[in-house]
Amino acid sequence: MSSLNPVHSSPPDRAPRATDEFAAGASVWRDGIERRDFLKLMGASLLLAGLPACTRRPPDALVSRADPPGADAIPELQWYATAVPWHGYARGALVRIARGRPILLEGNPDHPESRGALDAVSQAMILSLYDPERSGSPRQRDAAADWDAFTAAWSAQHTAMSERRGARLAILTEPTTSPTLIREIHALLEEWPEARWFQHSAMPEYERNGSVDVDLSQADVLFTIGSDLFYQHPSAIRHVADFTRRRAATVDKHSGLRMHALEATPTLTGMRADRRLAVAPDRQAAVLNSLTTFFRGEPQTTGLSSRESEFVRRLAGDVRKTHAVAVCVVGEEMPAEIQSWANAFNAQFGATALRTRPILRSDSDPACHGGLAEFLDALASAEVAIVLGANPAYASPRAAATTEALKKVPFTVHAGESADETAGASIWHLPEAHFLESWSDLRAYSGEATILQPATRPLHEGRSLAEIVHFLRTGAWQSAYELVRTTWRSFLGSAFEMEWNRALQRGVLAAPTARPDSKSPDFPWPVLAGRAPATGLVVLIRADLNLHDGRWANNAWLQELPRPFTALTWENAVLMAATDARERGLKSGDLVACQAGDAGIEGPVWILPGQAPGCVTVHLGGGRARAGHVGLARGFNAYALQDPVSPWTRAGGSVRATGRRQEFASTQRHFQMEGRDLVREIRPGQTLRSVDAAQPTLLPAWPREGYAWAMSIDLDACFGCNACIVACQAENNIPVVGRDQVIREREMHWIRVDRYFTGEAENARLVHQPVPCMQCENAPCELVCPVGATVHSSEGLNDMVYNRCVGTRYCANNCPYKVRRFNFLDYRMPADSLPYLGANPVVSIRERGVMEKCTYCVQRIDAGRSAAERAGRRVRDGEIQTACQQACPVGAIVFGDLSDPASNVSRRRRDPRSYALLEELGTRPRTTYLARVNREPPGGEGA
Amino acid sequence: MIEGNAILQTDVPNPARAGLTGPAMTRTVADIPLAHRLPRFWWVAFVAGGMGVLLLFVAIGWLFLRGVGVWGINRPVAWGFAIVNFVWWIGIGHAGTFISAILLLLYQDWRTSISRFTEAMTLFAVACAGIYPILHLGRPQFLYWLLPYPDTMGVWPQFRSPLVWDVFAVSTYATVSLLFWYIGLLPDLATMRRLARTRWQARLYGLMSLGWRGDAVHWADYERLYRTLAGLAAPLVVSVHSIVGLDFAVALLPGWHSTIFPPYFVGGAIFSGFSMVLTLVIPLRRWYHLEALITTRHLELMAKVLMVTGWVVIYGYFSEFYEAWRAGNIFDRYMAVNRAVGPYAPWFWLLIACNVLSPQVLWRRRWRCNPAVLFAVALAVNAGMWIERFVIVITSLHRDFIPAAWGMFTPTRWDIATLAGTIGLFVALLFLFLRFVPAISMSEMRGWLTREERP
Amino acid sequence: MAGLTGCTTMSEKSPRSPSSRSGDGGFGPRTTQGVRLALLGVVLAAGAAGVSTFAYFQSPYWNRVGVASSQPIPFSHRHHVSEVHLDCRFCHATAETSPAAGMPSVTTCLTCHSQLFAREAMFIPLQQSARTRTPLLWAKVNTLPDHVIFDHSIHLARGLACAACHGDVGSMALTAKARALTMRQCLDCHRSSSPSGHTAPGTNLLTNCSTCHH
């Protein structure tokens, strides 16, 4: 498959046409039909899907193309290597293209920061491509305009600008690693030396730790301080993968990589720790100081609670084991002094697990003149202000000031993917092209570069930032393709074309050699000023796990993706420890006014186990003032609480009940296991009863002819990142139902991640359990369906036949795992809607009144089996991957053929940790689990 | 036959002793439909019912427009009011056939006064019940897929599913009840034809009576057919609700998966059926002055049936909890506890009050024979039986095996509207019946009376 | 039962019968007979309705078997297959390699028809399409039931002949559907060709629902 050029794709024309049903259109005759015809078919199919087959359908058209199908014939499937931008960093990805439409983002196995996996947010970017409310054409003073108008308007400015060598021009961008964009910006600054360039990002400063990078595959002890290294970090996938591999190697021993976490508010990372200590920020300094004395061998200072000193004792014990390599990772939201403490820690115990990485993001670019504050100062005297990509009018503690300042500037331009708050404050808004529809380039956190190639012709008139910057400088448009090639011609030098092609095919280019930054090599142990216990509550402000700084607010998949700790969708909450809530007589759902300094927000309280007493946590990304109807005004805007000086922590907060309540759109209502044996936990080396041990039953064993598909999910690996949910949603055309329907408990995700809190409230641990369809061999659902719409396949799949279902919902009642989903209302995306273009053409879209559920991605199984049959061989192990399996960063999910004893899944089923969920019911599930391992050495109460 | 009669004769005073003659009886009964001016209460009740029917149409229209999502059902509670109401109505529909068929075969003469009326009630209840399985479907347009017919797809219904059994059980029951009722009507329709005061009445009843002329041959055929149908209907009384019970018993949910369900449901059905008969008979005999025909003694006998079946139901409740405790299954135990103290506990205790406590009043003969008390108890039991089905369906579903998938059920206004609508439909049909059909079997009454007149 | 016979006596001396004439409400034996016949008629009519509905959905009128639809060009498979002896795959090129059999491009047609009969009026649409570079639209003949995922390539790979479903196109002057292509016809084949012989769903890959529906 050549990946030299973007896909030849015709602009979408979605006028539905009376025609045959969906599946025929989707599968029977694709050849020679232009993509738009195909889309028409798909569109019309939905219109007809609701009708019973009692109309005599007119015969519809077959098409003879004018030209023979040549190079541009549309194959069933293509993969293009590209990368998903993650706050300026590249996350390597393959985009899966079905019949010419990008439908799925998968990890790029060759990419060091993705390793074939992809996180939930990055996968959801495919939906943003088709977001109908993504900015499509330039706007002037919030009225529709076009590029010619802007070109004209700028050419006037351009001459003046050239004369005064860029004086009174202020440009604000987000920090980026894109060589082309940086090159263009530098070129502009060279041509106009008077121009000022500023950068702003509302996300934590991931470059704070300079060139220091940890390599967990070398560490024996990991100590995280308020860090979400495994989820909210540019190289999260690499780290969690390394971590899990180290852990998996030693499931049967107490040795191996041990982990300790010190944090105030729970993170997915902290919850993976063997021991986790949740204390408010003002206690953390004390804990760390006492650790320092430990390491210095000085006498222990007192003043620690029993839990704290226990934590210190055990951590110090692990660190001082002979030859133990211990690394400490500090969250970017933590104060700088704690980072310096960590540097000392790493210098002493972790040297061998530290790597130096090239600093490639433009944060500390010498040509840059500062951040948002400096930008605002510059605006006072500026005549032309240009904001590229960033949205400071919403995503910053200075939002209001920014809006004011921008309004005062005579000529303001905003370029971004949506006409957001900043666009509202600017005169001109230019649509930025989605990364899947234009050329660009980015570098990974670890330095490897990726050339981003478009997967489809632009759906709108968007243009890449590099193009825009180039135009601003030269006044002439040059295609992003040319700009990127110009950049890389200089890098790749001779044999450019060949290198270029390989780069596009592999999606990775080697990193430049890293130079350690010139910090002093020895790090003294700093004595941390134990902050005086704050009066009132400490308010912790954090980037949202799904919406980050709010930029994804209009992405319905991310809005409806259950937040890891609360299962909350469509809104944020004030997270609070049970003790604090009790003191103030608050219950979950009470609307409270949360004050910090003069700022305040109003939001519902959510009592969160594992939250340290004395602090509340609010997440950014809510309360958008200008967004599409998906993201508009969801939840509250936590930027209001941010203090420009220390944006992530704010002392002296208070919470006051308003007397009103709010109903939560949460996909899970009950977080206790009620003493049921659902998520099992064993000690290293312990053995569980075999899954395939005969259950007492009167039913005959299910015949296993040919393939016997099965799945195994490793609960010791799963850390609850939700990647599987989004992957499934994209692969299987799973609809979004909206907040009201979630409140009514009608969400449609085929795989859900059940979450249970164990242990006492403050130090509670969170265990995760992904639950897809169990594909029971004795499936209770099949017995009760009156029309045989769900029946067993010869390969052990529990087939769900949508077009036979009449919707009695008996199967859903009788499913002990409650994995069946029902279309209570018409949840289908409209046939003429843009997101519909991203639908997977080989998966039927379910109409109202029909049951649906996980199919083990039967469409992938069919494709794989057919391919194997045509080649006259059996399907190889690992050849067929389910969507959830493919996305999982830690390889928790394994799918394969049970009748092949050598297959990965068979081996897992024989694993001593293997067990079946609710096996006492005798359903004989094909989906089984591997129990969690509690590595806490005996004696210590379970961490 | 006469001996059998003597043996099984319950001591209901034959109205003839009270000086009631055949012609007088005929007049009282026949006057109700033939009268030109309708009593005010008829209009009140009928209009009320009519409003209910309108409401029902609106509710169904909205349902078909938007889908079953307009109801409160969700995941995990995928069955809601539709099933609750279905089971409730089907249960009510049991008294009629029980009284007519089984008591007929047992020569209980006292049934004569109420059989016709209760049969009608049965039909209307079954009609109301029959609506729900259709509304309940996600795609009602494909209802016919539950029937075995030779289609072009080469597929059949899935006969292991209790829902398919339901289709047969309910439709059979409806058909037989209808035939039984109509056959029983024939001689009376002929009488009405004779007594008709206007031409259209004569035409109508003439058409309805299918040429009944009262010949000896007619009577012979009639009696053979009537008893045969009675024989057919008797087992159906048991079969229908057993199968409805199996809808639940076959599932593996804690709270449903229990062998007690079929008998327990049949008991409950007759329980609710008789309570409904009482609820309707007590006011009507008063309004239409039928005390001579439907005596206090009748009420007392029905009260006794109420108590017997009431105890069957109580045993059912007991066994559910006993099994939950005895089996030691964590899920069953949680279900039992959750019913008693969980979020739906108020409903459970209301159910106990209505179905377990209130009938105990009837131990005292004075209250048993007091129409007012009896009426109150009957109402309580009607409500109680609906709540029982609500508790069985909802509390079992909303917290089953996996806590992460637990949820709550709150009915929407459309749930309520549909329930109210079918009640309206029931009332409307009932009063139409009273308007056009003799509410008491005149022919059988005559037989009963003449037995007394005979020297 | 004594009770029941009692009422004949009763009904004769019925209280106030309106007019002696209409004692039977105008329902003499003849009228009654008429009513009975009418009732019988109703029953028969209902039955007939059922049967004819069933017949309709099996009829060619519904499933268009043997009904040739009008095409932009009166293309004759008989000529190209039986007389010119073209292989099916000459035009339907991708049948063996992809889910879709494939329709020939206009250029394919023109390989011959740029010379042969090029002057004929019936080829005007062809030349127009070639000139204006607009696709040529044919009426679809073989339609499958709803919601089927069908793959030509795998059927050919399993040695199924085109004619098995499309009939003897070589004898069709104008192309028409040869078989109804109902789900039952699919199943007849899938069941019989099951390797294990038995046809209960779930024991034979070919009768799995997900083989055709997902």
PDB file of C-alpha atoms in Angstrom, chain C residues 54-213:
ATOM      1  CA  PHE C  54     -48.512 -15.332   1.788  1.00  0.00           C
ATOM      2  CA  ALA C  55     -48.605 -16.085  -1.940  1.00  0.00           C
ATOM      3  CA  TYR C  56     -47.892 -12.447  -2.800  1.00  0.00           C
ATOM      4  CA  PHE C  57     -44.599 -12.388  -0.932  1.00  0.00           C
ATOM      5  CA  GLN C  58     -43.523 -15.582  -2.699  1.00  0.00           C
ATOM      6  CA  SER C  59     -44.564 -14.302  -6.109  1.00  0.00           C
ATOM      7  CA  PRO C  60     -42.246 -13.040  -8.858  1.00  0.00           C
ATOM      8  CA  TYR C  61     -44.173  -9.791  -8.677  1.00  0.00           C
ATOM      9  CA  TRP C  62     -42.698  -9.229  -5.228  1.00  0.00           C
ATOM     10  CA  ASN C  63     -39.238 -10.700  -5.682  1.00  0.00           C
ATOM     11  CA  ARG C  64     -38.906  -9.809  -9.380  1.00  0.00           C
ATOM     12  CA  VAL C  65     -37.776 -13.234 -10.528  1.00  0.00           C
ATOM     13  CA  GLY C  66     -37.680 -13.313 -14.302  1.00  0.00           C
ATOM     14  CA  VAL C  67     -38.675  -9.657 -14.556  1.00  0.00           C
ATOM     15  CA  ALA C  68     -36.154  -7.796 -16.695  1.00  0.00           C
ATOM     16  CA  SER C  69     -35.815  -4.170 -15.684  1.00  0.00           C
ATOM     17  CA  SER C  70     -35.205  -1.565 -18.359  1.00  0.00           C
ATOM     18  CA  GLN C  71     -31.556  -0.624 -18.850  1.00  0.00           C
ATOM     19  CA  PRO C  72     -29.901   2.421 -20.458  1.00  0.00           C
ATOM     20  CA  ILE C  73     -28.510  -0.001 -23.029  1.00  0.00           C
ATOM     21  CA  PRO C  74     -30.409  -3.216 -23.818  1.00  0.00           C
ATOM     22  CA  PHE C  75     -27.423  -5.331 -22.833  1.00  0.00           C
ATOM     23  CA  SER C  76     -27.714  -8.999 -23.746  1.00  0.00           C
ATOM     24  CA  HIS C  77     -25.878 -11.560 -21.664  1.00  0.00           C
ATOM     25  CA  ARG C  78     -27.024 -14.184 -24.157  1.00  0.00           C
ATOM     26  CA  HIS C  79     -25.010 -12.495 -26.894  1.00  0.00           C
ATOM     27  CA  HIS C  80     -21.872 -11.880 -24.846  1.00  0.00           C
ATOM     28  CA  VAL C  81     -21.849 -15.196 -23.004  1.00  0.00           C
ATOM     29  CA  SER C  82     -23.341 -17.762 -25.385  1.00  0.00           C
ATOM     30  CA  GLU C  83     -22.383 -16.234 -28.717  1.00  0.00           C
ATOM     31  CA  VAL C  84     -19.195 -14.262 -28.024  1.00  0.00           C
ATOM     32  CA  HIS C  85     -18.167 -16.663 -25.225  1.00  0.00           C
ATOM     33  CA  LEU C  86     -16.799 -13.992 -22.905  1.00  0.00           C
ATOM     34  CA  ASP C  87     -15.759 -15.193 -19.477  1.00  0.00           C
ATOM     35  CA  CYS C  88     -17.822 -13.645 -16.657  1.00  0.00           C
ATOM     36  CA  ARG C  89     -14.627 -12.266 -15.124  1.00  0.00           C
ATOM     37  CA  PHE C  90     -13.809 -10.341 -18.282  1.00  0.00           C
ATOM     38  CA  CYS C  91     -16.368  -7.772 -17.172  1.00  0.00           C
ATOM     39  CA  HIS C  92     -16.977  -8.658 -13.516  1.00  0.00           C
ATOM     40  CA  ALA C  93     -13.297  -8.534 -12.763  1.00  0.00           C
ATOM     41  CA  THR C  94     -13.121  -8.393  -8.979  1.00  0.00           C
ATOM     42  CA  ALA C  95     -15.531 -11.244  -8.289  1.00  0.00           C
ATOM     43  CA  GLU C  96     -12.731 -13.544  -7.144  1.00  0.00           C
ATOM     44  CA  THR C  97     -10.814 -11.024  -5.127  1.00  0.00           C
ATOM     45  CA  SER C  98     -13.285  -8.776  -3.361  1.00  0.00           C
ATOM     46  CA  PRO C  99     -16.774  -8.771  -1.848  1.00  0.00           C
ATOM     47  CA  ALA C 100     -18.141  -7.138  -4.991  1.00  0.00           C
ATOM     48  CA  ALA C 101     -18.203  -8.804  -8.390  1.00  0.00           C
ATOM     49  CA  GLY C 102     -17.517  -5.515 -10.091  1.00  0.00           C
ATOM     50  CA  MET C 103     -19.115  -3.740 -13.011  1.00  0.00           C
ATOM     51  CA  PRO C 104     -17.112  -3.189 -16.191  1.00  0.00           C
ATOM     52  CA  SER C 105     -15.947   0.324 -16.809  1.00  0.00           C
ATOM     53  CA  VAL C 106     -17.187   2.034 -19.943  1.00  0.00           C
ATOM     54  CA  THR C 107     -13.701   1.705 -21.381  1.00  0.00           C
ATOM     55  CA  THR C 108     -14.033  -2.049 -21.030  1.00  0.00           C
ATOM     56  CA  CYS C 109     -17.136  -1.955 -23.177  1.00  0.00           C
ATOM     57  CA  LEU C 110     -15.420   0.293 -25.676  1.00  0.00           C
ATOM     58  CA  THR C 111     -12.577  -2.171 -26.214  1.00  0.00           C
ATOM     59  CA  CYS C 112     -14.967  -3.805 -28.669  1.00  0.00           C
ATOM     60  CA  HIS C 113     -17.735  -1.305 -29.139  1.00  0.00           C
ATOM     61  CA  SER C 114     -15.538   1.543 -30.250  1.00  0.00           C
ATOM     62  CA  GLN C 115     -15.531  -0.505 -33.508  1.00  0.00           C
ATOM     63  CA  LEU C 116     -18.377  -3.033 -33.372  1.00  0.00           C
ATOM     64  CA  PHE C 117     -21.867  -1.619 -33.885  1.00  0.00           C
ATOM     65  CA  ALA C 118     -20.382   1.717 -32.814  1.00  0.00           C
ATOM     66  CA  ARG C 119     -22.878   3.454 -35.065  1.00  0.00           C
ATOM     67  CA  GLU C 120     -25.923   1.770 -33.500  1.00  0.00           C
ATOM     68  CA  ALA C 121     -28.288   4.180 -31.747  1.00  0.00           C
ATOM     69  CA  MET C 122     -28.382   2.013 -28.665  1.00  0.00           C
ATOM     70  CA  PHE C 123     -24.725   2.795 -27.931  1.00  0.00           C
ATOM     71  CA  ILE C 124     -25.264   6.527 -27.670  1.00  0.00           C
ATOM     72  CA  PRO C 125     -25.409   6.400 -23.855  1.00  0.00           C
ATOM     73  CA  LEU C 126     -22.100   4.524 -23.876  1.00  0.00           C
ATOM     74  CA  GLN C 127     -20.330   7.060 -26.064  1.00  0.00           C
ATOM     75  CA  GLN C 128     -21.875   9.938 -24.119  1.00  0.00           C
ATOM     76  CA  SER C 129     -20.590   8.487 -20.884  1.00  0.00           C
ATOM     77  CA  ALA C 130     -17.135   8.044 -22.383  1.00  0.00           C
ATOM     78  CA  ARG C 131     -17.151  11.555 -23.782  1.00  0.00           C
ATOM     79  CA  THR C 132     -18.514  13.357 -20.729  1.00  0.00           C
ATOM     80  CA  ARG C 133     -16.636  11.111 -18.290  1.00  0.00           C
ATOM     81  CA  THR C 134     -19.850  10.492 -16.397  1.00  0.00           C
ATOM     82  CA  PRO C 135     -20.533   7.006 -15.022  1.00  0.00           C
ATOM     83  CA  LEU C 136     -23.137   4.880 -16.783  1.00  0.00           C
ATOM     84  CA  LEU C 137     -25.934   3.843 -14.430  1.00  0.00           C
ATOM     85  CA  TRP C 138     -27.485   0.384 -14.836  1.00  0.00           C
ATOM     86  CA  ALA C 139     -30.589  -0.842 -13.052  1.00  0.00           C
ATOM     87  CA  LYS C 140     -29.657  -3.299 -10.321  1.00  0.00           C
ATOM     88  CA  VAL C 141     -31.087  -6.736 -11.014  1.00  0.00           C
ATOM     89  CA  ASN C 142     -29.997  -9.043  -8.194  1.00  0.00           C
ATOM     90  CA  THR C 143     -31.001  -7.601  -4.832  1.00  0.00           C
ATOM     91  CA  LEU C 144     -30.343  -9.374  -1.548  1.00  0.00           C
ATOM     92  CA  PRO C 145     -32.568  -9.299   1.547  1.00  0.00           C
ATOM     93  CA  ASP C 146     -31.958  -6.549   4.070  1.00  0.00           C
ATOM     94  CA  HIS C 147     -28.910  -6.384   6.320  1.00  0.00           C
ATOM     95  CA  VAL C 148     -26.791  -9.024   4.599  1.00  0.00           C
ATOM     96  CA  ILE C 149     -23.010  -8.847   4.407  1.00  0.00           C
ATOM     97  CA  PHE C 150     -22.258 -10.729   1.193  1.00  0.00           C
ATOM     98  CA  ASP C 151     -18.831 -11.536  -0.236  1.00  0.00           C
ATOM     99  CA  HIS C 152     -18.481 -12.804  -3.825  1.00  0.00           C
ATOM    100  CA  SER C 153     -14.844 -13.760  -3.436  1.00  0.00           C
ATOM    101  CA  ILE C 154     -15.311 -16.251  -0.645  1.00  0.00           C
ATOM    102  CA  HIS C 155     -18.188 -17.977  -2.463  1.00  0.00           C
ATOM    103  CA  LEU C 156     -16.105 -18.395  -5.598  1.00  0.00           C
ATOM    104  CA  ALA C 157     -13.140 -19.508  -3.517  1.00  0.00           C
ATOM    105  CA  ARG C 158     -15.397 -22.233  -2.104  1.00  0.00           C
ATOM    106  CA  GLY C 159     -16.121 -23.372  -5.681  1.00  0.00           C
ATOM    107  CA  LEU C 160     -19.621 -21.983  -6.109  1.00  0.00           C
ATOM    108  CA  ALA C 161     -20.481 -21.297  -9.768  1.00  0.00           C
ATOM    109  CA  CYS C 162     -21.896 -17.912 -10.745  1.00  0.00           C
ATOM    110  CA  ALA C 163     -24.903 -19.674 -12.244  1.00  0.00           C
ATOM    111  CA  ALA C 164     -25.811 -21.164  -8.892  1.00  0.00           C
ATOM    112  CA  CYS C 165     -27.312 -17.824  -7.896  1.00  0.00           C
ATOM    113  CA  HIS C 166     -27.482 -15.803 -11.104  1.00  0.00           C
ATOM    114  CA  GLY C 167     -28.926 -18.583 -13.236  1.00  0.00           C
ATOM    115  CA  ASP C 168     -28.060 -19.254 -16.835  1.00  0.00           C
ATOM    116  CA  VAL C 169     -27.449 -15.656 -17.900  1.00  0.00           C
ATOM    117  CA  GLY C 170     -26.213 -17.066 -21.211  1.00  0.00           C
ATOM    118  CA  SER C 171     -29.843 -17.677 -22.131  1.00  0.00           C
ATOM    119  CA  MET C 172     -31.078 -14.224 -21.078  1.00  0.00           C
ATOM    120  CA  ALA C 173     -31.586 -11.724 -23.857  1.00  0.00           C
ATOM    121  CA  LEU C 174     -32.342  -9.125 -21.192  1.00  0.00           C
ATOM    122  CA  THR C 175     -30.923  -9.869 -17.785  1.00  0.00           C
ATOM    123  CA  ALA C 176     -33.362 -10.763 -15.035  1.00  0.00           C
ATOM    124  CA  LYS C 177     -33.198 -12.202 -11.546  1.00  0.00           C
ATOM    125  CA  ALA C 178     -33.014 -15.978 -11.806  1.00  0.00           C
ATOM    126  CA  ARG C 179     -33.746 -16.792  -8.179  1.00  0.00           C
ATOM    127  CA  ALA C 180     -35.634 -14.907  -5.492  1.00  0.00           C
ATOM    128  CA  LEU C 181     -32.416 -14.801  -3.405  1.00  0.00           C
ATOM    129  CA  THR C 182     -34.412 -15.010  -0.202  1.00  0.00           C
ATOM    130  CA  MET C 183     -32.731 -15.850   3.071  1.00  0.00           C
ATOM    131  CA  ARG C 184     -34.201 -19.305   2.908  1.00  0.00           C
ATOM    132  CA  GLN C 185     -32.431 -19.948  -0.384  1.00  0.00           C
ATOM    133  CA  CYS C 186     -29.148 -18.868   1.193  1.00  0.00           C
ATOM    134  CA  LEU C 187     -29.822 -21.213   4.096  1.00  0.00           C
ATOM    135  CA  ASP C 188     -30.796 -24.160   1.883  1.00  0.00           C
ATOM    136  CA  CYS C 189     -27.314 -23.997   0.424  1.00  0.00           C
ATOM    137  CA  HIS C 190     -25.464 -23.135   3.624  1.00  0.00           C
ATOM    138  CA  ARG C 191     -27.116 -25.960   5.498  1.00  0.00           C
ATOM    139  CA  SER C 192     -26.648 -28.643   2.872  1.00  0.00           C
ATOM    140  CA  SER C 193     -22.997 -27.797   2.336  1.00  0.00           C
ATOM    141  CA  SER C 194     -22.246 -27.912   6.035  1.00  0.00           C
ATOM    142  CA  PRO C 195     -19.096 -29.978   6.548  1.00  0.00           C
ATOM    143  CA  SER C 196     -20.425 -31.700   9.647  1.00  0.00           C
ATOM    144  CA  GLY C 197     -23.661 -32.567   7.859  1.00  0.00           C
ATOM    145  CA  HIS C 198     -26.041 -31.530  10.604  1.00  0.00           C
ATOM    146  CA  THR C 199     -27.856 -28.260  10.300  1.00  0.00           C
ATOM    147  CA  ALA C 200     -28.682 -27.151  13.806  1.00  0.00           C
ATOM    148  CA  PRO C 201     -27.590 -23.534  14.189  1.00  0.00           C
ATOM    149  CA  GLY C 202     -24.383 -23.243  16.138  1.00  0.00           C
ATOM    150  CA  THR C 203     -22.869 -26.457  14.919  1.00  0.00           C
ATOM    151  CA  ASN C 204     -22.035 -25.330  11.408  1.00  0.00           C
ATOM    152  CA  LEU C 205     -20.033 -22.252  10.557  1.00  0.00           C
ATOM    153  CA  LEU C 206     -22.170 -21.514   7.532  1.00  0.00           C
ATOM    154  CA  THR C 207     -25.397 -21.343   9.513  1.00  0.00           C
ATOM    155  CA  ASN C 208     -24.002 -18.936  12.073  1.00  0.00           C
ATOM    156  CA  CYS C 209     -26.005 -15.739  12.030  1.00  0.00           C
ATOM    157  CA  SER C 210     -22.820 -13.699  12.126  1.00  0.00           C
ATOM    158  CA  THR C 211     -21.656 -15.338   8.903  1.00  0.00           C
ATOM    159  CA  CYS C 212     -23.973 -12.983   7.014  1.00  0.00           C
ATOM    160  CA  HIS C 213     -25.255 -10.509   9.606  1.00  0.00           C
TER     161      HIS C 213
END
